[in-house]
Amino acid sequence: MSASNKFNFDSFIMINTRLLFLFLPFMFVLSFYIPYIALFKEIIVAITIFIIVATFAIKKKHSLNSYIFILFLFVVYGLLHVLISNLSLNISLDKFRLTYLYPIFFLFLHLYFLNFKKGLDYQEIKIERIFIVQSIVMTFFGLIQFLYGDSFLRWLYQGRLEDLHINLLGQQGIRLISLMVNPIIFGLFLAIGTVFILFNSKINKFFKYILTGLMGFCILFTFSRVAYVAFFLTLIFYLIFKKISVPKMILNSLVVILLGSFVFTGSLSGDNVISQRLDQTSINELKDNVRMDNWTHYLGLNLLNDPFSFIWGSGLGSSNSDSSIEDPRINRVENSYVSYLGETGFLGLLFIIFFICRFFSNALYLYKKQKIREANILVCIMLIILIGSFGNDLLHNNPFSFYFWAILFMSEEMKRLQMRNRHD
C-alpha cells in the first residue's frame, strides 16, 4: 500500500469519526424527518470496522497491547450478559448495541492506530469547530424555545409533544430541551460546548463571553442540577487555567453571585422556579428524590438478594431510561453506575472504574508533557460526563456514550504518541 493510499485511508477513518461527532447530537430530531436515520451510526461503525479488518488482512500485521486486550474482555463480558438475561433476546441485544457499539468501534480504532500509526495528535481529530458550531445551533434553538414555548416544540417534535411533557417537562416552569429531547442532555451538552469555547484562543473575548453567557442562560432553564454543577465546574477550571489573579477571581465571583441573586429571588420568574430547583439539592431532598427510590428498588430487585448476582449482574436490558416500556422486569434507573452494577454486576462496574482511572492517568501524563490545554479540555469533558452519569444513563445513551469512549480513546492515543516521540 502506497504512502498516498495510506494517507487517504487515515483520512477516511478520521472523517468517519468526525461524522459521528457531527450527527449524533441531532440524531433523534432528524429521525422525525428522515426515516431510518438512526441506522447511520451503525453503518458508519460497520464500514470503518470492515475497512480496518481488510487492512489487517492485506498488511498481515497484528500487534496487541494490554489495554486493547482489557477493552476486548470488556466487550466479551458484555456479550455474555446477553446470554444470562431473563429478558427476550431482542431486548438484551438492543441494550448490548446501545452500550457496547462504541467500545467495539474504538477497540478497532485502537488496533489500527497501534499497528499503523504512532498515536494521535489532538489537532488531527479536528472536533473543536464541530462542537462550537453545534453549541451555537443548540443555544439558538434553546432561546427560540424559551421565547415561543410549546408552539416551537409542537412544530419541532410533531406528535411526540405530549410524551415530552409527561416524561421530561413535568417540573414547574419551562425546561429547555432545544434539539436534544432531554433537558439534562441539553444542559450537559452545552457545558461541553462551553469547554471548547472558553479554551479556544482564536475566538474573540467579547464573543467568547457572550456565547458563554447565552449558553449559561439556556443551562439555567434546563433546571438540571447536574448541568449546573458541570457548567460551574467548567468555569472554575477555566479561571484556574487562565491563572486569573485573586482580586479578579473575587470580582468575577461577585458578579456571578449578584446575577444569581437576581435570578434566584424570582426576578426572572414569579414562581421562583430556579430557587425551588436548587433547594432540591439538599441532602434531605436528595434522599426523597424519586431517582434514589428507583436506584434502591432496582438494586434490591436485581442484586441484593443474591450474592452471585451482585458479582455477576442480572443481565443486559433490566435497566432502561425509557419510561414508556411497561415490563416489571425493566426498571427506569437514570444512573450509569447503578445501571452497570445492576446489569453486569460488581465486575462490570470494576471495568468502568478501570477505564476512568486509566483516563486520568493518561491526562496526568499529558500534563507532565506540557500538553496542558489539551489535557484540560479532555479532563473537563470527562468530568462533565462522569457528573452527569449520576443523574442520567449517559454511558448507555447517545451522544454521551460515544463521547466517553472517544475521550478515552483520544487520551490513550495522545499519550502513546508522546511516549513514541520520547523514544524516537
Short mmCIF file of C-alpha atoms in Angstrom, two decimals:
data_model
loop_
_atom_site.label_atom_id
_atom_site.label_comp_id
_atom_site.label_asym_id
_atom_site.label_seq_id
_atom_site.Cartn_x
_atom_site.Cartn_y
_atom_site.Cartn_z
CA MET A 1 0.00 0.00 0.00
CA SER A 2 1.50 3.33 -1.06
CA ALA A 3 2.00 6.26 1.25
CA SER A 4 -0.65 8.14 -0.71
CA ASN A 5 -3.22 5.38 -0.22
CA LYS A 6 -2.33 5.08 3.45
CA PHE A 7 -2.84 8.83 3.88
CA ASN A 8 -6.23 8.59 2.23
CA PHE A 9 -7.22 5.70 4.45
CA ASP A 10 -6.12 7.55 7.60
CA SER A 11 -8.24 10.47 6.44
CA PHE A 12 -11.18 8.14 5.79
CA ILE A 13 -11.11 6.86 9.38
CA MET A 14 -10.87 10.39 10.78
CA ILE A 15 -13.74 11.57 8.56
CA ASN A 16 -15.95 8.72 9.77
CA THR A 17 -15.15 9.58 13.38
CA ARG A 18 -15.92 13.25 12.77
CA LEU A 19 -19.22 12.31 11.11
CA LEU A 20 -20.26 10.58 14.32
CA PHE A 21 -19.30 13.67 16.34
CA LEU A 22 -21.24 15.81 13.85
CA PHE A 23 -24.54 13.93 13.56
CA LEU A 24 -25.09 12.12 16.88
CA PRO A 25 -26.47 15.14 18.82
CA PHE A 26 -29.08 15.73 16.10
CA MET A 27 -29.99 12.09 15.51
CA PHE A 28 -33.24 12.00 17.46
CA VAL A 29 -34.78 15.13 15.97
CA LEU A 30 -33.63 14.11 12.47
CA SER A 31 -35.44 10.79 12.88
CA PHE A 32 -38.74 12.70 12.65
CA TYR A 33 -37.87 13.85 9.15
CA ILE A 34 -35.52 11.21 7.70
CA PRO A 35 -36.65 7.56 8.00
CA TYR A 36 -34.04 5.11 9.34
CA ILE A 37 -31.54 7.90 10.03
CA ALA A 38 -30.89 6.18 13.38
CA LEU A 39 -29.08 3.43 11.44
CA PHE A 40 -26.50 5.98 10.27
CA LYS A 41 -24.23 5.43 13.27
CA GLU A 42 -24.30 1.63 12.87
CA ILE A 43 -23.47 1.99 9.16
CA ILE A 44 -20.52 4.29 9.89
CA VAL A 45 -19.21 1.92 12.56
CA ALA A 46 -19.67 -1.15 10.34
CA ILE A 47 -17.91 0.44 7.34
CA THR A 48 -14.99 1.60 9.47
CA ILE A 49 -14.56 -1.81 11.10
CA PHE A 50 -14.77 -3.55 7.71
CA ILE A 51 -12.04 -1.34 6.23
CA ILE A 52 -9.80 -1.85 9.28
CA VAL A 53 -10.24 -5.64 9.11
CA ALA A 54 -9.46 -5.55 5.37
CA THR A 55 -6.32 -3.54 6.07
CA PHE A 56 -5.15 -6.11 8.60
CA ALA A 57 -5.80 -8.88 6.08
CA ILE A 58 -3.77 -7.08 3.40
CA LYS A 59 -0.85 -5.93 5.56
CA LYS A 60 -0.75 -9.05 7.78
CA LYS A 61 0.28 -7.09 10.84
CA HIS A 62 -1.40 -7.88 14.15
CA SER A 63 0.03 -6.27 17.29
CA LEU A 64 -1.88 -6.12 20.58
CA ASN A 65 -1.28 -4.40 23.90
CA SER A 66 -2.69 -4.94 27.39
CA TYR A 67 -5.16 -2.04 27.20
CA ILE A 68 -6.72 -3.30 23.97
CA PHE A 69 -6.95 -6.78 25.48
CA ILE A 70 -8.81 -5.42 28.54
CA LEU A 71 -11.16 -3.49 26.25
CA PHE A 72 -11.76 -6.71 24.30
CA LEU A 73 -12.53 -8.56 27.55
CA PHE A 74 -14.99 -5.79 28.48
CA VAL A 75 -16.89 -6.32 25.21
CA VAL A 76 -16.89 -10.12 25.61
CA TYR A 77 -18.05 -9.75 29.22
CA GLY A 78 -20.95 -7.61 28.00
CA LEU A 79 -21.85 -10.15 25.31
CA LEU A 80 -22.05 -12.89 27.94
CA HIS A 81 -24.65 -10.77 29.76
CA VAL A 82 -26.90 -11.00 26.73
CA LEU A 83 -26.99 -14.76 27.31
CA ILE A 84 -27.74 -14.67 31.05
CA SER A 85 -30.50 -12.07 30.83
CA ASN A 86 -34.02 -13.25 31.69
CA LEU A 87 -35.44 -10.81 29.15
CA SER A 88 -36.10 -11.51 25.49
CA LEU A 89 -33.10 -11.82 23.19
CA ASN A 90 -34.22 -8.76 21.21
CA ILE A 91 -34.24 -6.53 24.31
CA SER A 92 -30.86 -7.81 25.53
CA LEU A 93 -29.23 -7.47 22.10
CA ASP A 94 -30.61 -3.95 21.73
CA LYS A 95 -29.11 -2.98 25.10
CA PHE A 96 -25.81 -4.56 24.02
CA ARG A 97 -25.91 -2.43 20.87
CA LEU A 98 -26.56 0.74 22.88
CA THR A 99 -23.88 0.04 25.48
CA TYR A 100 -21.12 -1.69 23.53
CA LEU A 101 -21.33 -0.30 19.97
CA TYR A 102 -18.78 2.44 20.68
CA PRO A 103 -16.39 0.30 22.76
CA ILE A 104 -16.29 -2.06 19.75
CA PHE A 105 -15.75 0.86 17.37
CA PHE A 106 -12.86 2.28 19.38
CA LEU A 107 -11.44 -1.18 20.01
CA PHE A 108 -10.84 -1.47 16.26
CA LEU A 109 -9.57 2.11 16.07
CA HIS A 110 -7.06 1.32 18.83
CA LEU A 111 -5.93 -1.75 16.88
CA TYR A 112 -5.47 0.31 13.74
CA PHE A 113 -3.55 3.07 15.48
CA LEU A 114 -1.35 0.62 17.36
CA ASN A 115 -0.35 -1.22 14.18
CA PHE A 116 -0.21 1.57 11.62
CA LYS A 117 0.23 4.90 13.43
CA LYS A 118 2.45 6.30 16.19
CA GLY A 119 -0.56 7.67 18.03
CA LEU A 120 -2.97 10.56 17.78
CA ASP A 121 -2.22 14.25 17.66
CA TYR A 122 -5.01 16.30 19.24
CA GLN A 123 -5.25 18.59 16.21
CA GLU A 124 -5.66 15.60 13.92
CA ILE A 125 -9.20 14.78 15.02
CA LYS A 126 -10.46 18.36 14.47
CA ILE A 127 -13.58 18.32 16.63
CA GLU A 128 -13.39 21.77 18.26
CA ARG A 129 -15.13 23.58 15.40
CA ILE A 130 -17.78 20.88 15.26
CA PHE A 131 -18.65 21.31 18.94
CA ILE A 132 -18.58 25.10 18.78
CA VAL A 133 -20.94 25.24 15.78
CA GLN A 134 -23.21 22.59 17.33
CA SER A 135 -23.32 24.51 20.61
CA ILE A 136 -24.28 27.73 18.83
CA VAL A 137 -27.05 25.92 16.93
CA MET A 138 -28.33 24.23 20.11
CA THR A 139 -28.25 27.54 22.00
CA PHE A 140 -30.14 29.30 19.21
CA PHE A 141 -32.94 26.74 19.24
CA GLY A 142 -32.93 26.75 23.04
CA LEU A 143 -33.54 30.51 23.02
CA ILE A 144 -36.27 30.07 20.38
CA GLN A 145 -37.95 27.52 22.65
CA PHE A 146 -37.64 29.92 25.59
CA LEU A 147 -39.43 32.61 23.58
CA TYR A 148 -42.11 30.50 21.89
CA GLY A 149 -42.56 27.60 24.30
CA ASP A 150 -44.96 24.82 23.31
CA SER A 151 -45.64 26.23 19.85
CA PHE A 152 -41.98 25.70 18.96
CA LEU A 153 -41.90 22.19 20.48
CA ARG A 154 -45.14 21.27 18.71
CA TRP A 155 -43.62 22.27 15.39
CA LEU A 156 -40.27 20.60 16.03
CA TYR A 157 -41.29 17.35 17.71
CA GLN A 158 -44.64 16.94 15.98
CA GLY A 159 -46.73 14.14 17.53
CA ARG A 160 -44.32 13.47 20.39
CA LEU A 161 -45.01 16.71 22.27
CA GLU A 162 -47.33 15.11 24.84
CA ASP A 163 -44.78 12.36 25.59
CA LEU A 164 -42.12 15.01 26.13
CA HIS A 165 -44.35 16.86 28.58
CA ILE A 166 -45.12 13.72 30.54
CA ASN A 167 -41.58 12.35 30.67
CA LEU A 168 -39.34 15.38 30.58
CA LEU A 169 -41.17 18.60 31.30
CA GLY A 170 -43.06 17.62 34.41
CA GLN A 171 -41.45 20.14 36.76
CA GLN A 172 -42.95 23.55 37.26
CA GLY A 173 -41.85 26.02 34.61
CA ILE A 174 -40.47 25.56 31.12
CA ARG A 175 -37.48 23.21 30.82
CA LEU A 176 -35.35 23.91 27.77
CA ILE A 177 -34.53 20.90 25.60
CA SER A 178 -33.71 22.56 22.24
CA LEU A 179 -32.97 19.80 19.68
CA MET A 180 -31.90 17.20 22.24
CA VAL A 181 -35.24 15.93 23.67
CA ASN A 182 -33.94 15.76 27.24
CA PRO A 183 -33.15 18.85 29.39
CA ILE A 184 -30.32 17.09 31.23
CA ILE A 185 -28.70 16.01 27.96
CA PHE A 186 -29.13 19.52 26.56
CA GLY A 187 -27.60 21.18 29.62
CA LEU A 188 -24.62 18.83 29.75
CA PHE A 189 -24.03 19.18 26.01
CA LEU A 190 -23.85 22.97 26.39
CA ALA A 191 -21.44 22.51 29.30
CA ILE A 192 -19.13 20.60 26.92
CA GLY A 193 -19.61 23.31 24.30
CA THR A 194 -18.56 25.87 26.91
CA VAL A 195 -15.30 23.97 27.38
CA PHE A 196 -14.37 24.28 23.72
CA ILE A 197 -15.42 27.93 23.54
CA LEU A 198 -13.57 29.06 26.68
CA PHE A 199 -10.36 27.18 25.87
CA ASN A 200 -10.30 28.37 22.24
CA SER A 201 -7.80 31.23 21.98
CA LYS A 202 -8.92 32.11 18.41
CA ILE A 203 -12.37 33.29 19.49
CA ASN A 204 -12.65 36.99 20.25
CA LYS A 205 -13.01 37.58 24.01
CA PHE A 206 -16.21 39.58 23.59
CA PHE A 207 -17.93 36.84 21.57
CA LYS A 208 -16.48 34.20 23.87
CA TYR A 209 -18.17 35.71 26.93
CA ILE A 210 -21.39 36.49 25.05
CA LEU A 211 -21.65 32.87 23.88
CA THR A 212 -20.80 31.57 27.34
CA GLY A 213 -23.45 33.82 28.89
CA LEU A 214 -26.15 32.71 26.43
CA MET A 215 -25.25 29.07 26.93
CA GLY A 216 -25.26 29.57 30.70
CA PHE A 217 -28.73 31.14 30.39
CA CYS A 218 -30.01 28.08 28.50
CA ILE A 219 -28.42 25.75 31.06
CA LEU A 220 -30.13 27.71 33.82
CA PHE A 221 -33.54 26.99 32.32
CA THR A 222 -32.93 23.29 31.85
CA PHE A 223 -33.41 23.15 35.65
CA SER A 224 -30.88 20.32 35.69
CA ARG A 225 -28.79 20.22 38.85
CA VAL A 226 -26.06 18.08 37.30
CA ALA A 227 -25.86 20.55 34.39
CA TYR A 228 -25.47 23.42 36.89
CA VAL A 229 -22.60 21.61 38.60
CA ALA A 230 -20.94 20.74 35.28
CA PHE A 231 -21.20 24.32 33.98
CA PHE A 232 -19.77 25.97 37.10
CA LEU A 233 -17.03 23.34 37.29
CA THR A 234 -16.07 24.28 33.73
CA LEU A 235 -15.91 27.97 34.68
CA ILE A 236 -13.72 27.19 37.70
CA PHE A 237 -11.35 25.10 35.59
CA TYR A 238 -11.09 27.94 33.09
CA LEU A 239 -10.33 30.53 35.79
CA ILE A 240 -7.61 28.29 37.22
CA PHE A 241 -6.17 27.54 33.76
CA LYS A 242 -6.01 31.25 32.86
CA LYS A 243 -4.34 31.92 36.24
CA ILE A 244 -6.64 34.83 36.92
CA SER A 245 -5.48 36.87 39.90
CA VAL A 246 -7.27 36.58 43.23
CA PRO A 247 -8.87 40.10 43.02
CA LYS A 248 -10.21 39.38 39.53
CA MET A 249 -11.47 35.98 40.65
CA ILE A 250 -13.27 37.61 43.59
CA LEU A 251 -14.75 40.24 41.27
CA ASN A 252 -15.95 37.60 38.83
CA SER A 253 -17.42 35.60 41.70
CA LEU A 254 -19.29 38.66 42.99
CA VAL A 255 -20.76 39.27 39.53
CA VAL A 256 -21.94 35.66 39.40
CA ILE A 257 -23.39 35.89 42.92
CA LEU A 258 -25.24 39.15 42.15
CA LEU A 259 -26.65 37.79 38.91
CA GLY A 260 -27.53 34.59 40.67
CA SER A 261 -29.31 36.50 43.43
CA PHE A 262 -31.27 38.45 40.81
CA VAL A 263 -32.44 35.23 39.20
CA PHE A 264 -32.94 33.12 42.30
CA THR A 265 -35.04 35.73 44.11
CA GLY A 266 -37.61 35.38 41.37
CA SER A 267 -36.86 38.45 39.28
CA LEU A 268 -36.98 36.35 36.12
CA SER A 269 -39.73 34.03 37.34
CA GLY A 270 -42.70 34.93 39.52
CA ASP A 271 -42.86 31.34 40.75
CA ASN A 272 -39.19 31.33 41.71
CA VAL A 273 -38.71 28.06 39.84
CA ILE A 274 -34.92 28.07 39.85
CA SER A 275 -34.72 28.72 43.57
CA GLN A 276 -37.10 25.81 44.19
CA ARG A 277 -34.99 23.60 41.95
CA LEU A 278 -31.79 24.46 43.81
CA ASP A 279 -33.50 23.84 47.15
CA GLN A 280 -33.91 20.24 45.96
CA THR A 281 -30.14 19.75 46.12
CA SER A 282 -30.23 19.48 49.93
CA ILE A 283 -29.37 16.10 51.44
CA ASN A 284 -32.90 15.52 52.71
CA GLU A 285 -34.42 16.37 49.32
CA LEU A 286 -31.97 14.09 47.54
CA LYS A 287 -32.87 11.23 49.89
CA ASP A 288 -36.53 11.71 48.99
CA ASN A 289 -35.81 12.06 45.28
CA VAL A 290 -37.64 9.57 43.07
CA ARG A 291 -34.35 8.65 41.38
CA MET A 292 -32.93 7.46 44.70
CA ASP A 293 -36.03 5.31 45.17
CA ASN A 294 -35.57 3.91 41.67
CA TRP A 295 -31.91 3.05 42.35
CA THR A 296 -32.54 1.27 45.62
CA HIS A 297 -35.57 -0.57 44.22
CA TYR A 298 -33.61 -1.68 41.16
CA LEU A 299 -30.57 -2.89 43.09
CA GLY A 300 -32.74 -4.62 45.69
CA LEU A 301 -34.74 -6.35 42.99
CA ASN A 302 -31.75 -7.50 40.93
CA LEU A 303 -28.74 -7.85 43.23
CA LEU A 304 -29.04 -7.59 46.98
CA ASN A 305 -30.94 -10.84 47.50
CA ASP A 306 -28.40 -12.90 45.55
CA PRO A 307 -24.62 -12.62 46.24
CA PHE A 308 -23.86 -14.21 42.86
CA SER A 309 -25.93 -11.57 41.05
CA PHE A 310 -24.08 -8.82 42.95
CA ILE A 311 -20.79 -10.06 41.46
CA TRP A 312 -22.09 -11.05 38.04
CA GLY A 313 -25.19 -8.92 37.45
CA SER A 314 -28.70 -9.66 36.24
CA GLY A 315 -28.03 -9.40 32.50
CA LEU A 316 -28.43 -6.66 29.89
CA GLY A 317 -31.76 -4.94 29.44
CA SER A 318 -33.03 -4.77 33.03
CA SER A 319 -32.17 -1.04 33.20
CA ASN A 320 -33.75 1.36 30.72
CA SER A 321 -34.30 5.12 30.64
CA ASP A 322 -37.44 4.85 28.51
CA SER A 323 -40.46 5.17 30.81
CA SER A 324 -42.82 4.06 28.02
CA ILE A 325 -41.65 0.44 28.40
CA GLU A 326 -44.16 -1.45 30.51
CA ASP A 327 -42.42 -4.53 31.84
CA PRO A 328 -41.98 -5.20 35.59
CA ARG A 329 -38.57 -6.73 34.87
CA ILE A 330 -37.30 -3.49 33.28
CA ASN A 331 -36.60 -0.51 35.55
CA ARG A 332 -36.04 3.17 34.87
CA VAL A 333 -32.75 3.82 36.70
CA GLU A 334 -31.19 7.04 35.31
CA ASN A 335 -27.76 6.43 36.79
CA SER A 336 -24.99 4.96 34.65
CA TYR A 337 -23.09 3.44 37.57
CA VAL A 338 -26.17 1.82 39.09
CA SER A 339 -27.14 0.51 35.65
CA TYR A 340 -23.70 -1.08 35.14
CA LEU A 341 -23.80 -2.55 38.64
CA GLY A 342 -27.30 -3.96 38.18
CA GLU A 343 -26.80 -5.37 34.69
CA THR A 344 -23.18 -6.52 34.76
CA GLY A 345 -22.51 -6.73 38.50
CA PHE A 346 -19.56 -5.56 40.54
CA LEU A 347 -17.14 -6.96 37.95
CA GLY A 348 -18.77 -4.87 35.22
CA LEU A 349 -18.55 -1.74 37.35
CA LEU A 350 -14.87 -2.51 38.00
CA PHE A 351 -14.27 -2.38 34.25
CA ILE A 352 -15.74 1.14 34.13
CA ILE A 353 -13.70 2.22 37.17
CA PHE A 354 -10.57 0.89 35.45
CA PHE A 355 -11.27 2.88 32.27
CA ILE A 356 -11.94 6.06 34.28
CA CYS A 357 -8.70 5.64 36.26
CA ARG A 358 -6.86 4.90 33.02
CA PHE A 359 -8.13 8.15 31.54
CA PHE A 360 -6.95 10.28 34.46
CA SER A 361 -3.58 8.50 34.39
CA ASN A 362 -3.27 9.41 30.70
CA ALA A 363 -4.30 13.01 31.40
CA LEU A 364 -1.70 13.31 34.15
CA TYR A 365 0.96 12.09 31.72
CA LEU A 366 -0.15 14.70 29.16
CA TYR A 367 0.10 17.41 31.85
CA LYS A 368 3.68 16.34 32.54
CA LYS A 369 4.46 16.58 28.82
CA GLN A 370 3.18 20.18 28.74
CA LYS A 371 0.04 19.29 26.77
CA ILE A 372 -1.81 21.39 29.35
CA ARG A 373 -4.53 22.93 27.16
CA GLU A 374 -5.39 19.59 25.52
CA ALA A 375 -5.39 17.77 28.87
CA ASN A 376 -7.62 20.45 30.43
CA ILE A 377 -10.16 20.10 27.64
CA LEU A 378 -10.26 16.31 27.91
CA VAL A 379 -10.44 16.37 31.73
CA CYS A 380 -13.28 18.93 31.72
CA ILE A 381 -15.30 16.88 29.24
CA MET A 382 -14.72 13.66 31.15
CA LEU A 383 -15.74 15.28 34.46
CA ILE A 384 -18.93 16.60 32.84
CA ILE A 385 -19.77 13.08 31.62
CA LEU A 386 -18.97 11.48 34.97
CA ILE A 387 -21.01 14.05 36.92
CA GLY A 388 -23.94 13.78 34.52
CA SER A 389 -23.88 9.98 34.79
CA PHE A 390 -25.17 10.26 38.37
CA GLY A 391 -28.46 11.69 37.07
CA ASN A 392 -28.80 10.01 33.69
CA ASP A 393 -27.76 6.84 31.85
CA LEU A 394 -25.17 8.83 29.86
CA LEU A 395 -22.77 5.90 29.41
CA HIS A 396 -25.55 3.90 27.75
CA ASN A 397 -27.16 6.58 25.56
CA ASN A 398 -26.26 8.81 22.62
CA PRO A 399 -24.35 11.02 22.23
CA PHE A 400 -22.57 10.83 25.59
CA SER A 401 -21.75 7.15 25.40
CA PHE A 402 -19.82 7.97 22.23
CA TYR A 403 -18.15 10.97 23.88
CA PHE A 404 -16.98 8.90 26.85
CA TRP A 405 -15.24 6.29 24.71
CA ALA A 406 -13.96 8.90 22.24
CA ILE A 407 -12.31 10.97 25.01
CA LEU A 408 -10.81 7.80 26.47
CA PHE A 409 -9.50 6.83 23.02
CA MET A 410 -8.00 10.28 22.46
CA SER A 411 -6.22 10.30 25.82
CA GLU A 412 -4.79 6.81 25.21
CA GLU A 413 -3.50 7.53 21.71
CA MET A 414 -2.22 11.01 22.58
CA LYS A 415 -0.23 9.50 25.44
CA ARG A 416 1.16 6.79 23.15
CA LEU A 417 2.25 9.43 20.63
CA GLN A 418 4.11 11.35 23.35
CA MET A 419 5.81 8.15 24.53
CA ARG A 420 6.83 7.22 20.99
CA ASN A 421 8.21 10.71 20.34
CA ARG A 422 10.25 10.49 23.52
CA HIS A 423 11.89 7.24 22.38
CA ASP A 424 12.47 8.33 18.76
#
